[in-house]
Short mmCIF file of C-alpha atoms in Angstrom, two decimals:
data_model
loop_
_atom_site.label_atom_id
_atom_site.label_comp_id
_atom_site.label_asym_id
_atom_site.label_seq_id
_atom_site.Cartn_x
_atom_site.Cartn_y
_atom_site.Cartn_z
CA MET A 828 84.66 43.58 -2.67
CA ASN A 829 81.65 42.48 -0.72
CA SER A 830 79.33 42.90 -3.75
CA SER A 831 81.60 40.62 -5.81
CA ILE A 832 81.47 37.89 -3.15
CA VAL A 833 77.70 38.11 -2.99
CA GLY A 834 77.47 37.82 -6.81
CA LEU A 835 79.68 34.74 -6.79
CA LYS A 836 77.55 33.12 -4.12
CA GLN A 837 74.34 33.77 -6.13
CA ASN A 838 75.88 32.31 -9.29
CA PHE A 839 77.07 29.27 -7.32
CA HIS A 840 73.58 28.66 -5.91
CA LYS A 841 72.01 28.94 -9.38
CA ALA A 842 74.52 26.45 -10.75
CA VAL A 843 73.77 23.95 -7.94
CA LEU A 844 70.02 24.33 -8.46
CA ALA A 845 70.32 23.80 -12.23
CA LEU A 846 72.44 20.70 -11.66
CA ALA A 847 69.86 19.26 -9.22
CA VAL A 848 66.98 19.83 -11.65
CA THR A 849 68.92 18.22 -14.48
CA THR A 850 69.76 15.20 -12.31
CA LEU A 851 66.14 14.67 -11.19
CA SER A 852 64.87 14.93 -14.77
CA SER A 853 67.39 12.33 -15.85
CA VAL A 854 66.32 9.97 -13.04
CA ALA A 855 62.61 10.38 -13.90
CA PHE A 856 63.23 9.77 -17.60
CA SER A 857 65.29 6.70 -16.74
CA ALA A 858 62.47 5.33 -14.53
CA GLU A 859 59.89 5.79 -17.31
CA THR A 860 62.20 4.08 -19.72
CA ASP A 861 62.50 1.07 -17.33
CA ILE A 862 58.66 0.70 -16.99
CA GLY A 863 58.16 0.75 -20.72
CA GLN A 864 55.15 1.58 -22.84
CA PRO A 865 51.74 -0.24 -22.49
CA GLN A 866 51.94 -3.53 -24.27
CA GLY A 867 49.74 -4.62 -27.18
CA GLY A 868 49.02 -7.90 -28.86
CA SER A 869 49.02 -11.19 -26.94
CA ALA A 870 49.49 -11.27 -23.16
CA PRO A 871 52.88 -12.46 -21.93
CA PRO A 872 53.07 -16.02 -20.54
CA ASP A 873 53.34 -14.80 -16.95
CA ALA A 874 50.32 -12.40 -17.11
CA ARG A 875 47.66 -12.81 -14.37
CA ASP A 876 44.61 -14.90 -15.32
CA PRO A 877 41.55 -12.51 -15.29
CA HIS A 878 39.30 -15.42 -14.18
CA ALA A 879 41.61 -16.61 -11.40
CA TYR A 880 39.34 -15.22 -8.63
CA SER A 881 35.93 -16.10 -10.17
CA ASP A 882 36.23 -19.84 -9.58
CA GLY A 883 35.87 -20.50 -13.28
CA PHE A 884 32.65 -18.50 -13.79
CA THR A 885 32.66 -16.17 -16.75
CA PHE A 886 30.15 -13.96 -18.51
CA GLU A 887 29.63 -16.56 -21.21
CA ARG A 888 29.27 -19.76 -19.15
CA GLY A 889 28.29 -20.87 -15.67
CA PRO A 890 25.00 -20.98 -13.70
CA TYR A 891 24.47 -17.19 -13.75
CA SER A 892 25.40 -16.43 -17.34
CA GLN A 893 22.95 -15.33 -20.03
CA GLU A 894 22.71 -17.39 -23.19
CA GLU A 895 24.26 -15.95 -26.33
CA ARG A 896 25.12 -12.60 -24.77
CA GLN A 897 27.15 -11.08 -22.02
CA LEU A 898 25.82 -10.97 -18.44
CA LYS A 899 24.91 -7.37 -17.52
CA LEU A 900 22.89 -7.00 -14.29
CA ALA A 901 21.75 -9.38 -11.58
CA ASP A 902 18.12 -8.18 -11.82
CA GLU A 903 17.83 -9.94 -15.17
CA HIS A 904 17.57 -13.26 -13.36
CA LYS A 905 14.27 -14.73 -12.15
CA PHE A 906 13.72 -15.77 -8.55
CA TRP A 907 10.82 -17.08 -6.46
CA ALA A 908 9.70 -17.20 -2.84
CA PHE A 909 6.90 -18.71 -0.76
CA ILE A 910 5.96 -16.89 2.45
CA GLY A 911 3.63 -18.13 5.18
CA ASP A 912 2.95 -14.89 7.03
CA ARG A 913 0.18 -16.35 9.21
CA PHE A 914 -0.49 -20.02 9.70
CA GLU A 915 -2.33 -20.14 13.00
CA TYR A 916 -4.93 -21.80 15.17
CA ASP A 917 -7.56 -20.17 17.35
CA THR A 918 -7.75 -22.23 20.53
CA ASP A 919 -11.24 -21.02 21.50
CA SER A 920 -13.17 -21.41 18.25
CA GLU A 921 -10.96 -24.32 17.11
CA THR A 922 -10.55 -22.74 13.69
CA GLY A 923 -7.44 -22.37 11.59
CA VAL A 924 -6.39 -19.27 9.62
CA PHE A 925 -3.87 -19.16 6.78
CA ASP A 926 -2.32 -16.12 5.09
CA VAL A 927 0.26 -17.10 2.50
CA GLN A 928 1.74 -15.60 -0.63
CA GLY A 929 4.17 -16.67 -3.32
CA TRP A 930 5.88 -14.81 -6.13
CA TYR A 931 8.00 -15.52 -9.19
CA GLY A 932 9.86 -13.05 -11.36
CA THR A 933 12.63 -10.45 -11.50
CA THR A 934 13.40 -7.47 -9.30
CA TYR A 935 11.05 -5.26 -11.31
CA ASP A 936 8.25 -7.58 -12.51
CA ARG A 937 6.70 -10.46 -10.58
CA LEU A 938 3.66 -12.69 -10.55
CA TYR A 939 2.09 -12.68 -7.07
CA ILE A 940 -0.46 -15.10 -5.62
CA LYS A 941 -1.86 -14.16 -2.20
CA SER A 942 -4.36 -16.27 -0.36
CA GLU A 943 -5.95 -16.10 3.07
CA GLY A 944 -8.87 -17.93 4.56
CA GLU A 945 -10.43 -19.83 7.43
CA VAL A 946 -10.68 -23.56 8.01
CA GLU A 947 -13.08 -25.19 10.47
CA ASP A 948 -13.55 -28.89 11.17
CA GLY A 949 -11.11 -29.63 8.37
CA ARG A 950 -13.21 -27.77 5.77
CA LEU A 951 -12.52 -24.48 4.04
CA GLN A 952 -15.16 -21.99 5.19
CA GLU A 953 -14.11 -18.89 3.26
CA SER A 954 -11.08 -17.60 1.39
CA GLU A 955 -9.76 -14.67 -0.67
CA THR A 956 -7.19 -15.30 -3.41
CA ASP A 957 -5.44 -12.52 -5.32
CA ILE A 958 -3.56 -13.21 -8.56
CA LEU A 959 -1.55 -10.07 -9.33
CA TRP A 960 1.07 -8.76 -11.71
CA SER A 961 3.50 -6.68 -9.68
CA HIS A 962 5.80 -3.96 -11.03
CA ALA A 963 8.35 -2.02 -8.98
CA TYR A 964 7.24 1.62 -8.63
CA ASN A 965 10.34 2.65 -6.71
CA ALA A 966 12.86 1.07 -4.36
CA TYR A 967 10.24 0.52 -1.63
CA PHE A 968 6.85 0.01 -3.30
CA ASP A 969 5.38 -2.22 -6.01
CA THR A 970 2.21 -1.48 -7.97
CA GLN A 971 -0.05 -4.49 -8.44
CA LEU A 972 -2.86 -5.29 -10.88
CA GLY A 973 -4.94 -8.44 -11.25
CA ILE A 974 -8.01 -10.27 -9.96
CA ARG A 975 -9.40 -11.53 -6.64
CA VAL A 976 -11.59 -14.57 -6.19
CA ASP A 977 -13.69 -14.88 -3.02
CA GLN A 978 -14.99 -18.26 -1.92
CA SER A 979 -17.68 -18.56 0.76
CA ARG A 980 -19.16 -21.82 2.00
CA GLU A 981 -22.31 -20.19 3.40
CA GLY A 982 -22.54 -17.17 1.07
CA LYS A 983 -21.93 -16.51 -2.61
CA ASP A 984 -18.59 -16.52 -4.41
CA ARG A 985 -17.45 -13.16 -5.78
CA GLN A 986 -14.87 -12.07 -8.37
CA TRP A 987 -13.09 -8.72 -8.44
CA LEU A 988 -10.63 -6.70 -10.48
CA ALA A 989 -7.79 -5.60 -8.20
CA ALA A 990 -5.31 -2.71 -8.20
CA GLY A 991 -3.04 -1.73 -5.33
CA MET A 992 0.37 -1.08 -3.84
CA GLN A 993 2.55 -3.13 -1.52
CA GLY A 994 5.79 -2.15 0.11
CA LEU A 995 7.71 -0.59 2.96
CA ALA A 996 6.49 2.78 4.24
CA PRO A 997 8.64 5.29 6.20
CA TYR A 998 9.59 4.09 9.72
CA TRP A 999 9.60 0.47 8.39
CA PHE A 1000 5.86 -0.19 8.29
CA GLU A 1001 4.92 -2.95 5.85
CA VAL A 1002 1.81 -1.78 4.00
CA ASP A 1003 -0.51 -3.60 1.58
CA MET A 1004 -3.38 -1.57 0.06
CA THR A 1005 -5.69 -2.92 -2.65
CA ALA A 1006 -8.86 -1.53 -4.23
CA TYR A 1007 -11.38 -3.85 -5.89
CA LEU A 1008 -14.10 -3.52 -8.52
CA GLY A 1009 -16.70 -6.29 -8.80
CA ASP A 1010 -19.90 -7.05 -10.67
CA SER A 1011 -23.01 -4.85 -10.32
CA GLY A 1012 -20.82 -1.87 -9.40
CA ARG A 1013 -19.46 -3.43 -6.24
CA THR A 1014 -16.32 -1.83 -4.83
CA ALA A 1015 -14.06 -2.68 -1.91
CA LEU A 1016 -10.84 -1.53 -0.27
CA SER A 1017 -8.48 -3.54 1.92
CA VAL A 1018 -5.67 -1.94 3.98
CA GLU A 1019 -3.12 -3.93 5.99
CA ALA A 1020 -0.15 -2.68 8.00
CA GLU A 1021 2.46 -4.56 10.03
CA TYR A 1022 5.50 -3.58 12.08
CA GLU A 1023 8.31 -5.71 13.46
CA LEU A 1024 9.83 -4.70 16.79
CA LEU A 1025 13.01 -6.66 17.52
CA LEU A 1026 13.11 -7.28 21.29
CA THR A 1027 16.22 -9.42 20.77
CA GLN A 1028 17.90 -10.88 17.70
CA LYS A 1029 15.40 -13.79 17.77
CA LEU A 1030 12.38 -12.49 19.72
CA VAL A 1031 10.12 -10.27 17.58
CA LEU A 1032 6.91 -8.46 18.57
CA GLN A 1033 4.64 -7.82 15.59
CA PRO A 1034 1.60 -5.49 15.79
CA ARG A 1035 -0.76 -5.89 12.84
CA ALA A 1036 -3.88 -3.99 11.73
CA GLU A 1037 -6.36 -4.68 8.93
CA LEU A 1038 -9.34 -2.64 7.71
CA SER A 1039 -12.00 -3.68 5.17
CA PHE A 1040 -14.32 -1.27 3.36
CA TYR A 1041 -17.16 -2.00 0.89
CA GLY A 1042 -19.07 0.32 -1.40
CA LYS A 1043 -22.41 -1.55 -1.42
CA ASP A 1044 -24.36 -3.87 0.84
CA ASP A 1045 -23.96 -7.57 0.17
CA GLU A 1046 -26.62 -9.16 2.34
CA ILE A 1047 -26.00 -12.68 1.01
CA ASN A 1048 -22.45 -12.56 2.37
CA GLY A 1049 -23.38 -10.50 5.45
CA ILE A 1050 -21.41 -7.42 4.39
CA GLY A 1051 -22.58 -3.82 4.74
CA SER A 1052 -21.32 -0.69 3.00
CA GLY A 1053 -18.64 1.49 4.58
CA LEU A 1054 -16.18 0.20 7.15
CA SER A 1055 -17.27 -3.41 7.59
CA GLN A 1056 -14.58 -4.94 9.81
CA ALA A 1057 -11.36 -4.04 11.64
CA ALA A 1058 -8.79 -6.40 13.13
CA LEU A 1059 -5.92 -5.51 15.47
CA GLY A 1060 -3.44 -8.20 16.41
CA LEU A 1061 -0.29 -8.59 18.47
CA ARG A 1062 2.02 -11.55 17.87
CA LEU A 1063 5.22 -12.53 19.65
CA ARG A 1064 7.42 -14.93 17.69
CA TYR A 1065 10.70 -16.66 18.31
CA GLU A 1066 12.84 -17.09 15.22
CA ILE A 1067 14.48 -20.50 15.50
CA THR A 1068 15.92 -19.55 12.14
CA ARG A 1069 15.11 -16.52 9.99
CA GLN A 1070 12.94 -18.85 7.88
CA PHE A 1071 10.96 -20.60 10.63
CA ALA A 1072 9.40 -18.94 13.68
CA PRO A 1073 6.58 -20.17 15.97
CA TYR A 1074 4.49 -17.51 17.69
CA ILE A 1075 1.71 -16.82 20.12
CA GLY A 1076 -0.66 -13.91 19.84
CA ILE A 1077 -3.95 -12.22 20.44
CA GLU A 1078 -6.27 -10.55 17.94
CA TRP A 1079 -9.30 -8.35 18.41
CA THR A 1080 -11.90 -8.08 15.64
CA ASP A 1081 -14.88 -5.75 15.45
CA LYS A 1082 -17.70 -5.41 12.90
CA PHE A 1083 -19.27 -2.07 12.10
CA GLY A 1084 -22.40 -0.59 10.51
CA LYS A 1085 -24.71 -2.89 8.58
CA THR A 1086 -22.12 -5.68 8.73
CA ALA A 1087 -22.64 -5.69 12.49
CA ASP A 1088 -26.42 -5.62 11.97
CA PHE A 1089 -26.24 -8.65 9.66
CA ALA A 1090 -24.12 -10.49 12.23
CA ARG A 1091 -26.58 -9.74 15.05
CA SER A 1092 -29.51 -10.94 12.93
CA GLU A 1093 -27.69 -14.25 12.41
CA GLY A 1094 -26.96 -14.57 16.11
CA GLU A 1095 -23.23 -14.00 15.62
CA SER A 1096 -21.02 -11.89 17.86
CA VAL A 1097 -19.93 -8.44 16.66
CA GLN A 1098 -16.72 -8.31 18.68
CA ASP A 1099 -14.33 -11.17 19.17
CA THR A 1100 -11.02 -11.80 20.96
CA GLN A 1101 -8.89 -14.67 19.70
CA TYR A 1102 -5.87 -16.28 21.40
CA LEU A 1103 -3.58 -17.71 18.76
CA VAL A 1104 -0.69 -20.08 18.25
CA GLY A 1105 0.98 -20.32 14.86
CA ILE A 1106 4.10 -20.37 12.75
CA LYS A 1107 5.65 -17.92 10.30
CA PHE A 1108 7.91 -19.34 7.60
CA TRP A 1109 9.39 -18.62 4.19
CA PHE A 1110 11.63 -20.33 1.70
#
């Protein structure tokens, strides 16, 4: 008697379970039937406009489109910038120093022009101008190849072939290294490094170091072989905007080896301390 009751209960539970599965399958099939199959052909009149959120810009037209083909990547566009890294005045020697650079090109390939020099009594005393083709080596560094033209009011102008790297080293040091090859087997190497320490969102302390090396003596221009000159500067700027920032600073320069000997023979100082005021800008 008890075994019969148990068997009936098991059959009843199986029947309820089968009914539940059948009901759920019917509901799911009905839901799929209501959604319908993906449509083909022309879009219905009430379909969402695919350009509704692009303000009218499309791949084929608009200021960022490519002519006669579809826009693919943003790095296909060409941009430019002009940066005045140092534009300063030495209050003691009453001389001005400029260090500017501009570039034009894409993310991967750019034409760079870098120029720095010294102005005294409204006249250009000396300058170095690099014209370089820059190609991105990786996400942080560019390789650069081109020429450098040196102008000297009291010495002799020089021309160089240039090859180097510029970019952002680990720990956020901005590094610019360039090797040069000139006439008569002359060689040179310039290494610059900068760091920006944000004291506040607008107040920035910038240490800067620069080293210059030459492979041969150049007595006409007062340059000796080896390490010829080192400069270490400290600048404190206030960014009125990110694109315009006045600063004050101090820079120590020192000449070494035969470069120092040439300077002494001309009655010039070997070591110098300069107190600076200037502006940094870019646009």
